[in-house]
mmCIF file of C-alpha atoms in Angstrom:
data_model
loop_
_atom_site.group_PDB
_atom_site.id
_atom_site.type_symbol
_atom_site.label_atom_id
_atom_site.label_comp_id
_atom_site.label_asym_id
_atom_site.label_seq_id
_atom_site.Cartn_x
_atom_site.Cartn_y
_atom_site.Cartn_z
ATOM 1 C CA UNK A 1 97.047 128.191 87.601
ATOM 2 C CA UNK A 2 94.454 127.027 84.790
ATOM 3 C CA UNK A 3 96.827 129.359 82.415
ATOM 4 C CA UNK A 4 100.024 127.475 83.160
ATOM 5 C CA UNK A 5 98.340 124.279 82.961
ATOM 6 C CA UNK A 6 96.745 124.842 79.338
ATOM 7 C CA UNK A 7 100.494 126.673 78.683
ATOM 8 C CA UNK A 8 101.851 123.393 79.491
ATOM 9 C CA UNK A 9 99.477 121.099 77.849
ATOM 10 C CA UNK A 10 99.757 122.840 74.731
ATOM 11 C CA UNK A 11 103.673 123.186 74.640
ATOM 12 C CA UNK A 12 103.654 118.965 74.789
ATOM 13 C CA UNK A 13 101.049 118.912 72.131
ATOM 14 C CA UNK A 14 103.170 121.474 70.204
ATOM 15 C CA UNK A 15 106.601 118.952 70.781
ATOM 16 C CA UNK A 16 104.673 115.856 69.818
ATOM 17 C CA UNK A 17 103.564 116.897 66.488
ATOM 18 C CA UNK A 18 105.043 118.640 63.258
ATOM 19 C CA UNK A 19 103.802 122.200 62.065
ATOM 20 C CA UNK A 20 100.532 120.595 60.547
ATOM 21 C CA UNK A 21 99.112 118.787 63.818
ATOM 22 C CA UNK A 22 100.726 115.509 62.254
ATOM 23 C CA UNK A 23 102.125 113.327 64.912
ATOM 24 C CA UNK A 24 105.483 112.630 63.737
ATOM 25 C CA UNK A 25 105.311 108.851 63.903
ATOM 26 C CA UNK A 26 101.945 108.431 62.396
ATOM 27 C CA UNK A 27 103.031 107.800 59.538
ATOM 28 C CA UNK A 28 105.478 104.575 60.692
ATOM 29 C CA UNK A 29 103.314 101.894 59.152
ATOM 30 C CA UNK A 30 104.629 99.750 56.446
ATOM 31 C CA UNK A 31 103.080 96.183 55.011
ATOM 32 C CA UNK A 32 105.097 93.073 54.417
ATOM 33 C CA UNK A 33 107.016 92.236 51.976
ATOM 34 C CA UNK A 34 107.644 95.687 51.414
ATOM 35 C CA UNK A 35 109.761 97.076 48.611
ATOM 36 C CA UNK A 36 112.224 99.361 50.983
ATOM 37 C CA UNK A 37 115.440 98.838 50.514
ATOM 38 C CA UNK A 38 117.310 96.874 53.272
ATOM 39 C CA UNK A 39 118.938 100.748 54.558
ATOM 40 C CA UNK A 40 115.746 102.283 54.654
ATOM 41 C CA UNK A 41 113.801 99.531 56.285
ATOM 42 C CA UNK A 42 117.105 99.994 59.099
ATOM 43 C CA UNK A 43 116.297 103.609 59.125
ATOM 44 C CA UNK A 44 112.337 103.217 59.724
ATOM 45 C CA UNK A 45 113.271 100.997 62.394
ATOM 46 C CA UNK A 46 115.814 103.434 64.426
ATOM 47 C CA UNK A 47 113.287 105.652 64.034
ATOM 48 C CA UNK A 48 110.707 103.972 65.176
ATOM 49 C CA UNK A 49 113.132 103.432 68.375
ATOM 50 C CA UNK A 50 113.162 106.919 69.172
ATOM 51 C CA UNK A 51 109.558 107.886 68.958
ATOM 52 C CA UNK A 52 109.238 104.600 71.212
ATOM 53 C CA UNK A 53 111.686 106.445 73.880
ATOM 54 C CA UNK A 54 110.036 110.007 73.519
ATOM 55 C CA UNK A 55 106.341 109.471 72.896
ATOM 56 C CA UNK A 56 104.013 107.529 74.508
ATOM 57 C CA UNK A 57 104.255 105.217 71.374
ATOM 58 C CA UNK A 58 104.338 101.494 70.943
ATOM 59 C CA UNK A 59 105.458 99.356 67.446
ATOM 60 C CA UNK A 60 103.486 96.552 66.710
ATOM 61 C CA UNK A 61 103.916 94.064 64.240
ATOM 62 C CA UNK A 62 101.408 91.745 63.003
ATOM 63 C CA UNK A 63 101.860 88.502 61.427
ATOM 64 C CA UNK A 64 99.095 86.352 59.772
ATOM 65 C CA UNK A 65 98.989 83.199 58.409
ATOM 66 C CA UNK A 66 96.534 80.700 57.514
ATOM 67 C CA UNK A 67 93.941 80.218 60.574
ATOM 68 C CA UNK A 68 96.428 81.733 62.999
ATOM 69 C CA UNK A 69 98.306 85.264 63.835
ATOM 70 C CA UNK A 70 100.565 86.853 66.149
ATOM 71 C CA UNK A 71 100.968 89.891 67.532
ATOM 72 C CA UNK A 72 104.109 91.718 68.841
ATOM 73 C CA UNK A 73 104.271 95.084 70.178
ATOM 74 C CA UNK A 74 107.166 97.108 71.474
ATOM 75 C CA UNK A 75 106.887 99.239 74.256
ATOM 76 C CA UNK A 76 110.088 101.697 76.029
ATOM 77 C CA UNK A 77 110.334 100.078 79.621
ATOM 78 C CA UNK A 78 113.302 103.204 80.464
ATOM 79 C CA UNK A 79 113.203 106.452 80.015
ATOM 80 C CA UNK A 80 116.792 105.814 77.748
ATOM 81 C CA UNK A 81 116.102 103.313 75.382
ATOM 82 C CA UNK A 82 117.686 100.753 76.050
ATOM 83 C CA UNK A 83 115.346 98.638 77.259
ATOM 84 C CA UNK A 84 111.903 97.440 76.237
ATOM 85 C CA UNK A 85 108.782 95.973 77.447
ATOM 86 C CA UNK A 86 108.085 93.475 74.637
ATOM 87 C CA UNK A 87 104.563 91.675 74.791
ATOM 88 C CA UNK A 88 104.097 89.035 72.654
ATOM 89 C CA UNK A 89 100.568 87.303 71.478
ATOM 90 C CA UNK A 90 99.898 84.042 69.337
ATOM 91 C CA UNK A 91 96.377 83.102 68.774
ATOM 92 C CA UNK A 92 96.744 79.463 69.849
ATOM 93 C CA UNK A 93 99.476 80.277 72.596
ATOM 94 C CA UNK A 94 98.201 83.593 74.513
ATOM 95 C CA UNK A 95 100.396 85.846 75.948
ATOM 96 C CA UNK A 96 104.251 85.979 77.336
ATOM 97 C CA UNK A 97 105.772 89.529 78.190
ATOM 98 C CA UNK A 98 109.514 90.018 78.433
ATOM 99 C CA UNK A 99 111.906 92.623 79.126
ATOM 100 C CA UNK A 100 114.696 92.743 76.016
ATOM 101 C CA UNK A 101 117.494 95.172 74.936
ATOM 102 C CA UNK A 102 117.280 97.944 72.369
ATOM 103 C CA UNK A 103 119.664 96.067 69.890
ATOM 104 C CA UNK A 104 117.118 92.259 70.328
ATOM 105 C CA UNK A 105 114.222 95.062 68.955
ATOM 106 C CA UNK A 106 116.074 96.413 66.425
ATOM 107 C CA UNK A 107 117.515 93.161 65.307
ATOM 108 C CA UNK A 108 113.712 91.570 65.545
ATOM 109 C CA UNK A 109 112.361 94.298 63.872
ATOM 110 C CA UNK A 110 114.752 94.479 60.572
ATOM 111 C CA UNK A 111 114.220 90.646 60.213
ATOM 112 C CA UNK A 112 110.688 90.878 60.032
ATOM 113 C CA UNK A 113 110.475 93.559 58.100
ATOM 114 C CA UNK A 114 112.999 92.449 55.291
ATOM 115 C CA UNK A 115 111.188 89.217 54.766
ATOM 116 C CA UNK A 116 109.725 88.638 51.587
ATOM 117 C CA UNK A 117 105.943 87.231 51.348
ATOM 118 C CA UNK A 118 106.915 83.513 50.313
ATOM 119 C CA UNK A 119 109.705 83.675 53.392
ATOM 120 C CA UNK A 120 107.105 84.736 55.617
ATOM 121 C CA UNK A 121 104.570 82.196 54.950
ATOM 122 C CA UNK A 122 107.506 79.087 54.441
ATOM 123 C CA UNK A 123 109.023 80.152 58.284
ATOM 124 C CA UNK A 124 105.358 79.839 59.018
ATOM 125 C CA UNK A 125 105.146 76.280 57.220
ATOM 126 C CA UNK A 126 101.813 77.613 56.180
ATOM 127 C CA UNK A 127 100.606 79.378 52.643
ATOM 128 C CA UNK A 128 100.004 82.601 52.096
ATOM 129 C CA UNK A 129 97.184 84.906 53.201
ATOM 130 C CA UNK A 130 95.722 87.436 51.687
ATOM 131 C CA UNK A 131 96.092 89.750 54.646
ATOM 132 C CA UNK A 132 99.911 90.925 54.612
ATOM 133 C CA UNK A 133 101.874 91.469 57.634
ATOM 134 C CA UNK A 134 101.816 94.857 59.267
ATOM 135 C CA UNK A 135 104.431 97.221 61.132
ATOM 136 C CA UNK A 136 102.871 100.052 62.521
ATOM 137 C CA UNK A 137 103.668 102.630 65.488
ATOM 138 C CA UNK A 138 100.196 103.726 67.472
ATOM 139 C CA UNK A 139 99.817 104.992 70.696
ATOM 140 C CA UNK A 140 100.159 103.164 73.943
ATOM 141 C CA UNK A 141 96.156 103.063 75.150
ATOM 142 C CA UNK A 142 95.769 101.942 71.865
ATOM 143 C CA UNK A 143 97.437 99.032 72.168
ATOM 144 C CA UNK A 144 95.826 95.449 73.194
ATOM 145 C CA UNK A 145 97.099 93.832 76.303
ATOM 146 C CA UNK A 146 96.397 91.028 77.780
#
């Protein structure tokens, strides 16, 4: 019984990470403005969908401006895709959670990730920091929740 269960643990291990021990979506970080081209940013963010909906993953993007940031992360809600647990925190807000559609991610995801560092901090009505904005894909019990 021990033997099947170690069998089994290390077959997921073995599925959730490349040849080298290397999680395959560990390295789905990128900082904003970023200097991907508007077809690869769409390509890091379908797949970052799919480790979402096969790994116990979340995406998280952080925005800072000055004396305030936010924080959204992106969590799989089915075991299909097509729906997501989004959780959403501002500093001077708290939080709100919603339920949202693959395609409102994706969308959400591609438009912060294409803007450019003077877009980000005029939408904010704010200057810029010197902390740029983050997109990065971690595991689940290491995201913050409320």
């Amino acid at each position: 019984m021990a033997s099947e269960q170690l069998s089994e643990t290390q077959a997921t291990h073995q599925a959730s990470s490349t040849p080298d021990g290397h999680a395959p979506w560990a390295d789905l970080k990128v900082t904003v403005p970023t200097d991907r081209d508007h077809t690869s940013v769409v390509a890091l963010v379908e797949c970052a969908l799919v480790e979402l909906t096969h790994e116990a993953v979340g995406a998280v993007f952080i925005s800072r401006q000055v004396g305030r940031s936010t924080r959204t992360q992106y969590v799989a809600a089915d075991d299909v895709g097509e729906q997501f647990q989004k959780r959403h925190f501002d500093d001077r807000l708290g939080w709100h959670e919603a339920t949202v559609p693959r395609r409102t991610v994706r969308d959400e995801l591609i438009t912060q990730l294409t803007r450019s560092a003077s877009t980000s901090a005029e939408w904010a009505g704010e200057g810029a920091t010197s902390e740029p904005d983050t997109f990065v894909v971690k595991p689940v019990r290491d995201l913050r929740t409320p």
